[in-house]
Amino acid sequence: MPEPTEEARLDALYQLDLLDTDPSEAFDRITRMAAQIFGLPIAAVSLTDRDRQWFKSRVGVSHTSIPRNKAPCAQVAETSALVVIPDLLEDPCYRDSHLAQTGVRFYAGAPLVTNDGFGLGAMCVLGLEPRQASSSELAALADLGAMVMAQIELQHAFGRVDPLSRLSNRTQFAEDLEDLARDQPEHDQRLAVLIDLASPEQLSNSTRVMGSSYLDDMVRDMSREIRTGISTSSKLYHVGATQFLFLTPKQVEVRGYAARLAEQLSEMQQSSLSRFVITTVAGVAPFRLGEVKPLDVLRNVHGAAQDARRTEVRVGVYSPTQDTAHQRRFTLLNDFGAALEAADQLRLVFQPRIDVISRTCVGAEALLRWRHPGLGEISPAEFMPIIEQTSMVRAATAWVLETALDQLLEWRGAGLQLQVSVNISAANLLEPDFADRVLNSLAKRSLAPSWLELEITETGVMEDTGQALAVLEVLTDVGVRLAIDDFGTGYSSLSYLQRIPAHVVKIDQTFVRDLATDERQRSLTAAMVSLSHNLGYRVVAEGVEAIEALNWIESAGCDEAQGYFFARPLAVADFSTWCLSSPYAPVITGTETARPSVPHSIATDLSAEGLAAV
Ligand code: C2E
Ligand code: MG
Ligand code: MG
């Protein structure tokens, strides 16, 4: 037989994952029956591997394989035809075969042929005496061979078909896609389409209320609708509890298809009995056959469907850029835990805050920095929103707070009249022991609570009014300062904010940056300053980059300013240098501190300059 066909035959055999598997009663039963029908001592289900006959099932022999060379079963596999040898010793081909040498004289084998026409081996019976086979015996042997094949294909399908919808599952999809790519080497473009019936939350809610059989019925009904209404010309796969996947024919244009699919889905949902309980969305991922691995196709189309659900559109289209962004988010999320434990990944920088009237630094905002071992410096504006979605935000804020308070202790010890501001997340206010931990951290360093300011964004306090307010009140009651950060970017009203026991409003830098040139920003900022003052807040302008902005916010009555004009966020050592050289340096007193110890480095730095500047 020509080489490629034999390779394809072997491939078909290997794909069944049958070779060297354990014996199974389902096969042994058939083998015993074959031996009985012929009244012979030996029978086997024999599979033709590259150079051996391996017995999936056997009666009357102890070994599990014999060499393929000169084995009659190999002839059965190669020809896919029945082979009967009345006497091996009389047969020129098999006279000196392994079987003949071990005393076997009679052989009859019926072929085991797959649906695709590949001969896998033989259902065979063997005798120690020469013998003929009647036509009814041979018909029975052929039937038993077919039964063996049915059993093989059944076992193969098991684990590939979803029991609920009876559709092929993702394992089958992966195999089919590989086969398709092999058959069509011209790398056609296809669209993978994944329809997701409901979000995990909707699923668990409806299971809770209506029971799991309701869900089973819904999945079964909807799978039928998708098959008959949407994936009409394609094979539909059931790839997740509520997820169905199919491939479009070639040359389908993605945007037009996505738009049509969105209409079809909303029609399907309109007519569905579950329309009030679930939201069906879909993802579409274009790919070239053979160029993308099946599991990547699944991942991409799954991501597109998730994006659709997240952004509340009906159909999401996979985009490699979004995928890269998603993977980056995932990496950051995965690696932040290690960063918290590593000694050299996280650090704080401090940005001075200047009192506008006295032109003196009165505080410093602690800002977190992360040097990722592979990705380099990551901005907190990128990683904090990701971390804030997880329980790691507790450890992150704890780390920032402890490190910032250590620094405050050092500065206060050196006589610097500074307050330190720490950004906290809304989720921190939901930690039952948050206030206790903050107060303990202050107490164990003998730091006055009023030297610490916590910054929280206005949307942050909006989220949970009850508990968040209670925590803030505990903290402010003992003197911790509270600032509303990024003011003007959220949706809250000042009258609402008044319920929050804050002392300071920090006007967001987007208003401040263009003050010199933008009349509208000026009126908005002026209004915010005056309203904030009327309500008793101290007002800080963030993002002061130029002298014009400083002059303007001074005339508008802002109390404090922060921005690149004075200093960028500084590493601790640079902060010390800045304190020595800047006209806005903080006041330094000799002894009026809670802790007497002056860190050596700062003490010598400051004395070297004679503190003349301050
Ligand atoms: P934020 O709290 O509003 O901090 C001010 C941001 O503005 C900082 O960005 C600062 O470097 C930047 N900035 C200051 N002055 C200027 C200026 O004149 N011009 C411009 N263009 N920018 C200026 P950064 O450090 O990248 O932090 C971004 C945000 O990340 C912070 O905004 C804060 O929301 C968050 N963040 C930083 N550190 C922490 C932290 O430890 N915990 C939490 N929860 N969030 C943090
Ligand atoms: Mg801040
Ligand atoms: Mg801000």
PDB file of N, CA and C in Angstrom, residues 187-258:
ATOM      1  N   HIS A 187      -5.663  28.172   3.767  1.00  0.00           N
ATOM      2  CA  HIS A 187      -5.789  29.146   4.860  1.00  0.00           C
ATOM      3  C   HIS A 187      -6.951  30.114   4.674  1.00  0.00           C
ATOM      4  N   ASP A 188      -8.104  29.582   4.358  1.00  0.00           N
ATOM      5  CA  ASP A 188      -9.311  30.404   4.223  1.00  0.00           C
ATOM      6  C   ASP A 188      -9.590  31.206   5.477  1.00  0.00           C
ATOM      7  N   GLN A 189     -10.171  32.412   5.267  1.00  0.00           N
ATOM      8  CA  GLN A 189     -10.630  33.146   6.451  1.00  0.00           C
ATOM      9  C   GLN A 189     -12.012  32.629   6.859  1.00  0.00           C
ATOM     10  N   ARG A 190     -12.200  32.414   8.133  1.00  0.00           N
ATOM     11  CA  ARG A 190     -13.494  32.005   8.676  1.00  0.00           C
ATOM     12  C   ARG A 190     -13.831  32.900   9.854  1.00  0.00           C
ATOM     13  N   LEU A 191     -15.110  32.897  10.230  1.00  0.00           N
ATOM     14  CA  LEU A 191     -15.497  33.564  11.467  1.00  0.00           C
ATOM     15  C   LEU A 191     -15.915  32.489  12.454  1.00  0.00           C
ATOM     16  N   ALA A 192     -15.337  32.540  13.648  1.00  0.00           N
ATOM     17  CA  ALA A 192     -15.844  31.700  14.727  1.00  0.00           C
ATOM     18  C   ALA A 192     -16.887  32.533  15.460  1.00  0.00           C
ATOM     19  N   VAL A 193     -18.033  31.929  15.738  1.00  0.00           N
ATOM     20  CA  VAL A 193     -19.116  32.658  16.392  1.00  0.00           C
ATOM     21  C   VAL A 193     -19.487  31.923  17.671  1.00  0.00           C
ATOM     22  N   LEU A 194     -19.446  32.637  18.791  1.00  0.00           N
ATOM     23  CA  LEU A 194     -19.829  32.020  20.057  1.00  0.00           C
ATOM     24  C   LEU A 194     -21.060  32.729  20.601  1.00  0.00           C
ATOM     25  N   ILE A 195     -22.100  31.965  20.861  1.00  0.00           N
ATOM     26  CA  ILE A 195     -23.311  32.554  21.431  1.00  0.00           C
ATOM     27  C   ILE A 195     -23.390  32.152  22.896  1.00  0.00           C
ATOM     28  N   ASP A 196     -23.465  33.158  23.749  1.00  0.00           N
ATOM     29  CA  ASP A 196     -23.498  32.906  25.187  1.00  0.00           C
ATOM     30  C   ASP A 196     -24.885  33.295  25.699  1.00  0.00           C
ATOM     31  N   LEU A 197     -25.609  32.309  26.192  1.00  0.00           N
ATOM     32  CA  LEU A 197     -27.016  32.541  26.511  1.00  0.00           C
ATOM     33  C   LEU A 197     -27.235  33.464  27.710  1.00  0.00           C
ATOM     34  N   ALA A 198     -26.374  33.364  28.703  1.00  0.00           N
ATOM     35  CA  ALA A 198     -26.639  34.132  29.923  1.00  0.00           C
ATOM     36  C   ALA A 198     -25.345  34.386  30.674  1.00  0.00           C
ATOM     37  N   SER A 199     -25.332  35.424  31.514  1.00  0.00           N
ATOM     38  CA  SER A 199     -24.143  35.698  32.326  1.00  0.00           C
ATOM     39  C   SER A 199     -24.128  34.729  33.510  1.00  0.00           C
ATOM     40  N   PRO A 200     -22.954  34.482  34.094  1.00  0.00           N
ATOM     41  CA  PRO A 200     -22.888  33.575  35.240  1.00  0.00           C
ATOM     42  C   PRO A 200     -23.847  33.999  36.351  1.00  0.00           C
ATOM     43  N   GLU A 201     -23.993  35.313  36.520  1.00  0.00           N
ATOM     44  CA  GLU A 201     -24.870  35.798  37.582  1.00  0.00           C
ATOM     45  C   GLU A 201     -26.336  35.459  37.265  1.00  0.00           C
ATOM     46  N   GLN A 202     -26.725  35.696  36.002  1.00  0.00           N
ATOM     47  CA  GLN A 202     -28.097  35.364  35.599  1.00  0.00           C
ATOM     48  C   GLN A 202     -28.350  33.874  35.781  1.00  0.00           C
ATOM     49  N   LEU A 203     -27.319  33.083  35.445  1.00  0.00           N
ATOM     50  CA  LEU A 203     -27.465  31.631  35.589  1.00  0.00           C
ATOM     51  C   LEU A 203     -27.736  31.240  37.021  1.00  0.00           C
ATOM     52  N   SER A 204     -26.890  31.784  37.922  1.00  0.00           N
ATOM     53  CA  SER A 204     -27.053  31.334  39.295  1.00  0.00           C
ATOM     54  C   SER A 204     -28.362  31.867  39.872  1.00  0.00           C
ATOM     55  N   ASN A 205     -28.742  33.085  39.466  1.00  0.00           N
ATOM     56  CA  ASN A 205     -30.032  33.596  39.957  1.00  0.00           C
ATOM     57  C   ASN A 205     -31.191  32.739  39.493  1.00  0.00           C
ATOM     58  N   SER A 206     -31.189  32.393  38.180  1.00  0.00           N
ATOM     59  CA  SER A 206     -32.350  31.651  37.700  1.00  0.00           C
ATOM     60  C   SER A 206     -32.343  30.223  38.240  1.00  0.00           C
ATOM     61  N   THR A 207     -31.124  29.657  38.466  1.00  0.00           N
ATOM     62  CA  THR A 207     -31.106  28.314  39.058  1.00  0.00           C
ATOM     63  C   THR A 207     -31.674  28.363  40.466  1.00  0.00           C
ATOM     64  N   ARG A 208     -31.316  29.421  41.178  1.00  0.00           N
ATOM     65  CA  ARG A 208     -31.798  29.546  42.555  1.00  0.00           C
ATOM     66  C   ARG A 208     -33.314  29.655  42.612  1.00  0.00           C
ATOM     67  N   VAL A 209     -33.845  30.454  41.683  1.00  0.00           N
ATOM     68  CA  VAL A 209     -35.283  30.705  41.740  1.00  0.00           C
ATOM     69  C   VAL A 209     -36.075  29.551  41.108  1.00  0.00           C
ATOM     70  N   MET A 210     -35.616  29.072  39.961  1.00  0.00           N
ATOM     71  CA  MET A 210     -36.456  28.123  39.217  1.00  0.00           C
ATOM     72  C   MET A 210     -35.918  26.697  39.204  1.00  0.00           C
ATOM     73  N   GLY A 211     -34.731  26.485  39.728  1.00  0.00           N
ATOM     74  CA  GLY A 211     -34.191  25.125  39.759  1.00  0.00           C
ATOM     75  C   GLY A 211     -33.404  24.806  38.511  1.00  0.00           C
ATOM     76  N   SER A 212     -32.560  23.762  38.612  1.00  0.00           N
ATOM     77  CA  SER A 212     -31.646  23.518  37.502  1.00  0.00           C
ATOM     78  C   SER A 212     -32.340  22.888  36.299  1.00  0.00           C
ATOM     79  N   SER A 213     -33.499  22.248  36.500  1.00  0.00           N
ATOM     80  CA  SER A 213     -34.136  21.631  35.335  1.00  0.00           C
ATOM     81  C   SER A 213     -34.705  22.711  34.409  1.00  0.00           C
ATOM     82  N   TYR A 214     -35.079  23.844  35.003  1.00  0.00           N
ATOM     83  CA  TYR A 214     -35.536  24.962  34.181  1.00  0.00           C
ATOM     84  C   TYR A 214     -34.413  25.396  33.236  1.00  0.00           C
ATOM     85  N   LEU A 215     -33.220  25.451  33.824  1.00  0.00           N
ATOM     86  CA  LEU A 215     -32.060  25.872  33.058  1.00  0.00           C
ATOM     87  C   LEU A 215     -31.758  24.866  31.944  1.00  0.00           C
ATOM     88  N   ASP A 216     -31.840  23.572  32.276  1.00  0.00           N
ATOM     89  CA  ASP A 216     -31.599  22.534  31.271  1.00  0.00           C
ATOM     90  C   ASP A 216     -32.567  22.681  30.105  1.00  0.00           C
ATOM     91  N   ASP A 217     -33.834  22.900  30.443  1.00  0.00           N
ATOM     92  CA  ASP A 217     -34.849  23.052  29.378  1.00  0.00           C
ATOM     93  C   ASP A 217     -34.518  24.253  28.499  1.00  0.00           C
ATOM     94  N   MET A 218     -34.132  25.336  29.178  1.00  0.00           N
ATOM     95  CA  MET A 218     -33.840  26.548  28.416  1.00  0.00           C
ATOM     96  C   MET A 218     -32.657  26.309  27.464  1.00  0.00           C
ATOM     97  N   VAL A 219     -31.600  25.668  27.987  1.00  0.00           N
ATOM     98  CA  VAL A 219     -30.412  25.429  27.160  1.00  0.00           C
ATOM     99  C   VAL A 219     -30.777  24.546  25.968  1.00  0.00           C
ATOM    100  N   ARG A 220     -31.602  23.532  26.228  1.00  0.00           N
ATOM    101  CA  ARG A 220     -31.996  22.618  25.153  1.00  0.00           C
ATOM    102  C   ARG A 220     -32.814  23.378  24.091  1.00  0.00           C
ATOM    103  N   ASP A 221     -33.785  24.178  24.557  1.00  0.00           N
ATOM    104  CA  ASP A 221     -34.642  24.916  23.613  1.00  0.00           C
ATOM    105  C   ASP A 221     -33.821  25.902  22.791  1.00  0.00           C
ATOM    106  N   MET A 222     -32.967  26.644  23.502  1.00  0.00           N
ATOM    107  CA  MET A 222     -32.220  27.678  22.794  1.00  0.00           C
ATOM    108  C   MET A 222     -31.225  27.045  21.818  1.00  0.00           C
ATOM    109  N   SER A 223     -30.660  25.896  22.193  1.00  0.00           N
ATOM    110  CA  SER A 223     -29.700  25.270  21.281  1.00  0.00           C
ATOM    111  C   SER A 223     -30.413  24.883  19.988  1.00  0.00           C
ATOM    112  N   ARG A 224     -31.670  24.444  20.125  1.00  0.00           N
ATOM    113  CA  ARG A 224     -32.437  24.081  18.923  1.00  0.00           C
ATOM    114  C   ARG A 224     -32.682  25.331  18.077  1.00  0.00           C
ATOM    115  N   GLU A 225     -33.013  26.432  18.753  1.00  0.00           N
ATOM    116  CA  GLU A 225     -33.278  27.670  18.000  1.00  0.00           C
ATOM    117  C   GLU A 225     -32.038  28.170  17.281  1.00  0.00           C
ATOM    118  N   ILE A 226     -30.904  28.062  17.947  1.00  0.00           N
ATOM    119  CA  ILE A 226     -29.665  28.524  17.298  1.00  0.00           C
ATOM    120  C   ILE A 226     -29.390  27.651  16.078  1.00  0.00           C
ATOM    121  N   ARG A 227     -29.594  26.341  16.253  1.00  0.00           N
ATOM    122  CA  ARG A 227     -29.279  25.426  15.156  1.00  0.00           C
ATOM    123  C   ARG A 227     -30.189  25.662  13.961  1.00  0.00           C
ATOM    124  N   THR A 228     -31.466  25.906  14.240  1.00  0.00           N
ATOM    125  CA  THR A 228     -32.385  26.037  13.112  1.00  0.00           C
ATOM    126  C   THR A 228     -32.457  27.467  12.582  1.00  0.00           C
ATOM    127  N   GLY A 229     -32.117  28.445  13.427  1.00  0.00           N
ATOM    128  CA  GLY A 229     -32.292  29.834  12.989  1.00  0.00           C
ATOM    129  C   GLY A 229     -31.011  30.572  12.683  1.00  0.00           C
ATOM    130  N   ILE A 230     -29.891  30.180  13.269  1.00  0.00           N
ATOM    131  CA  ILE A 230     -28.688  31.009  13.129  1.00  0.00           C
ATOM    132  C   ILE A 230     -27.521  30.258  12.484  1.00  0.00           C
ATOM    133  N   SER A 231     -27.233  29.072  13.009  1.00  0.00           N
ATOM    134  CA  SER A 231     -26.046  28.369  12.485  1.00  0.00           C
ATOM    135  C   SER A 231     -26.464  27.367  11.418  1.00  0.00           C
ATOM    136  N   THR A 232     -27.472  27.752  10.621  1.00  0.00           N
ATOM    137  CA  THR A 232     -28.154  26.782   9.766  1.00  0.00           C
ATOM    138  C   THR A 232     -27.242  25.893   8.921  1.00  0.00           C
ATOM    139  N   SER A 233     -26.210  26.503   8.302  1.00  0.00           N
ATOM    140  CA  SER A 233     -25.422  25.667   7.390  1.00  0.00           C
ATOM    141  C   SER A 233     -24.142  25.160   8.043  1.00  0.00           C
ATOM    142  N   SER A 234     -23.998  25.354   9.333  1.00  0.00           N
ATOM    143  CA  SER A 234     -22.742  24.940   9.976  1.00  0.00           C
ATOM    144  C   SER A 234     -23.022  23.986  11.116  1.00  0.00           C
ATOM    145  N   LYS A 235     -21.991  23.218  11.469  1.00  0.00           N
ATOM    146  CA  LYS A 235     -22.129  22.315  12.610  1.00  0.00           C
ATOM    147  C   LYS A 235     -22.067  23.146  13.892  1.00  0.00           C
ATOM    148  N   LEU A 236     -23.007  22.915  14.795  1.00  0.00           N
ATOM    149  CA  LEU A 236     -23.047  23.681  16.043  1.00  0.00           C
ATOM    150  C   LEU A 236     -22.423  22.853  17.159  1.00  0.00           C
ATOM    151  N   TYR A 237     -21.570  23.495  17.952  1.00  0.00           N
ATOM    152  CA  TYR A 237     -20.910  22.827  19.072  1.00  0.00           C
ATOM    153  C   TYR A 237     -21.416  23.431  20.384  1.00  0.00           C
ATOM    154  N   HIS A 238     -21.468  22.601  21.408  1.00  0.00           N
ATOM    155  CA  HIS A 238     -21.866  23.061  22.741  1.00  0.00           C
ATOM    156  C   HIS A 238     -20.580  23.127  23.564  1.00  0.00           C
ATOM    157  N   VAL A 239     -20.022  24.329  23.720  1.00  0.00           N
ATOM    158  CA  VAL A 239     -18.652  24.410  24.237  1.00  0.00           C
ATOM    159  C   VAL A 239     -18.549  24.838  25.701  1.00  0.00           C
ATOM    160  N   GLY A 240     -19.663  25.255  26.290  1.00  0.00           N
ATOM    161  CA  GLY A 240     -19.652  25.622  27.705  1.00  0.00           C
ATOM    162  C   GLY A 240     -21.071  25.470  28.191  1.00  0.00           C
ATOM    163  N   ALA A 241     -21.314  25.612  29.507  1.00  0.00           N
ATOM    164  CA  ALA A 241     -22.663  25.346  30.033  1.00  0.00           C
ATOM    165  C   ALA A 241     -23.741  26.036  29.205  1.00  0.00           C
ATOM    166  N   THR A 242     -23.521  27.313  28.890  1.00  0.00           N
ATOM    167  CA  THR A 242     -24.544  28.035  28.121  1.00  0.00           C
ATOM    168  C   THR A 242     -23.954  28.625  26.848  1.00  0.00           C
ATOM    169  N   GLN A 243     -22.902  27.986  26.346  1.00  0.00           N
ATOM    170  CA  GLN A 243     -22.217  28.578  25.193  1.00  0.00           C
ATOM    171  C   GLN A 243     -22.188  27.648  23.991  1.00  0.00           C
ATOM    172  N   PHE A 244     -22.536  28.224  22.854  1.00  0.00           N
ATOM    173  CA  PHE A 244     -22.597  27.461  21.607  1.00  0.00           C
ATOM    174  C   PHE A 244     -21.685  28.114  20.576  1.00  0.00           C
ATOM    175  N   LEU A 245     -21.064  27.276  19.772  1.00  0.00           N
ATOM    176  CA  LEU A 245     -20.082  27.828  18.833  1.00  0.00           C
ATOM    177  C   LEU A 245     -20.252  27.202  17.457  1.00  0.00           C
ATOM    178  N   PHE A 246     -20.043  28.017  16.432  1.00  0.00           N
ATOM    179  CA  PHE A 246     -20.014  27.458  15.077  1.00  0.00           C
ATOM    180  C   PHE A 246     -19.095  28.308  14.211  1.00  0.00           C
ATOM    181  N   LEU A 247     -18.742  27.776  13.045  1.00  0.00           N
ATOM    182  CA  LEU A 247     -17.911  28.527  12.108  1.00  0.00           C
ATOM    183  C   LEU A 247     -18.770  28.931  10.921  1.00  0.00           C
ATOM    184  N   THR A 248     -18.573  30.147  10.434  1.00  0.00           N
ATOM    185  CA  THR A 248     -19.321  30.538   9.236  1.00  0.00           C
ATOM    186  C   THR A 248     -18.627  29.932   8.023  1.00  0.00           C
ATOM    187  N   PRO A 249     -19.334  29.853   6.901  1.00  0.00           N
ATOM    188  CA  PRO A 249     -18.651  29.452   5.667  1.00  0.00           C
ATOM    189  C   PRO A 249     -17.578  30.486   5.329  1.00  0.00           C
ATOM    190  N   LYS A 250     -16.737  30.175   4.318  1.00  0.00           N
ATOM    191  CA  LYS A 250     -15.654  31.117   4.031  1.00  0.00           C
ATOM    192  C   LYS A 250     -16.174  32.406   3.398  1.00  0.00           C
ATOM    193  N   GLN A 251     -15.316  33.430   3.435  1.00  0.00           N
ATOM    194  CA  GLN A 251     -15.568  34.736   2.805  1.00  0.00           C
ATOM    195  C   GLN A 251     -16.800  35.453   3.354  1.00  0.00           C
ATOM    196  N   VAL A 252     -17.030  35.376   4.638  1.00  0.00           N
ATOM    197  CA  VAL A 252     -18.124  36.160   5.210  1.00  0.00           C
ATOM    198  C   VAL A 252     -17.511  37.423   5.809  1.00  0.00           C
ATOM    199  N   GLU A 253     -18.093  38.577   5.480  1.00  0.00           N
ATOM    200  CA  GLU A 253     -17.513  39.847   5.932  1.00  0.00           C
ATOM    201  C   GLU A 253     -17.937  40.092   7.382  1.00  0.00           C
ATOM    202  N   VAL A 254     -16.950  40.439   8.233  1.00  0.00           N
ATOM    203  CA  VAL A 254     -17.182  40.372   9.671  1.00  0.00           C
ATOM    204  C   VAL A 254     -18.176  41.414  10.201  1.00  0.00           C
ATOM    205  N   ARG A 255     -18.046  42.693   9.766  1.00  0.00           N
ATOM    206  CA  ARG A 255     -18.916  43.733  10.346  1.00  0.00           C
ATOM    207  C   ARG A 255     -20.373  43.499   9.973  1.00  0.00           C
ATOM    208  N   GLY A 256     -20.588  43.233   8.660  1.00  0.00           N
ATOM    209  CA  GLY A 256     -21.955  42.986   8.194  1.00  0.00           C
ATOM    210  C   GLY A 256     -22.546  41.783   8.909  1.00  0.00           C
ATOM    211  N   TYR A 257     -21.712  40.745   9.081  1.00  0.00           N
ATOM    212  CA  TYR A 257     -22.203  39.541   9.736  1.00  0.00           C
ATOM    213  C   TYR A 257     -22.593  39.836  11.179  1.00  0.00           C
ATOM    214  N   ALA A 258     -21.714  40.607  11.879  1.00  0.00           N
ATOM    215  CA  ALA A 258     -21.981  40.916  13.291  1.00  0.00           C
ATOM    216  C   ALA A 258     -23.297  41.677  13.426  1.00  0.00           C
TER     217      ALA A 258
END
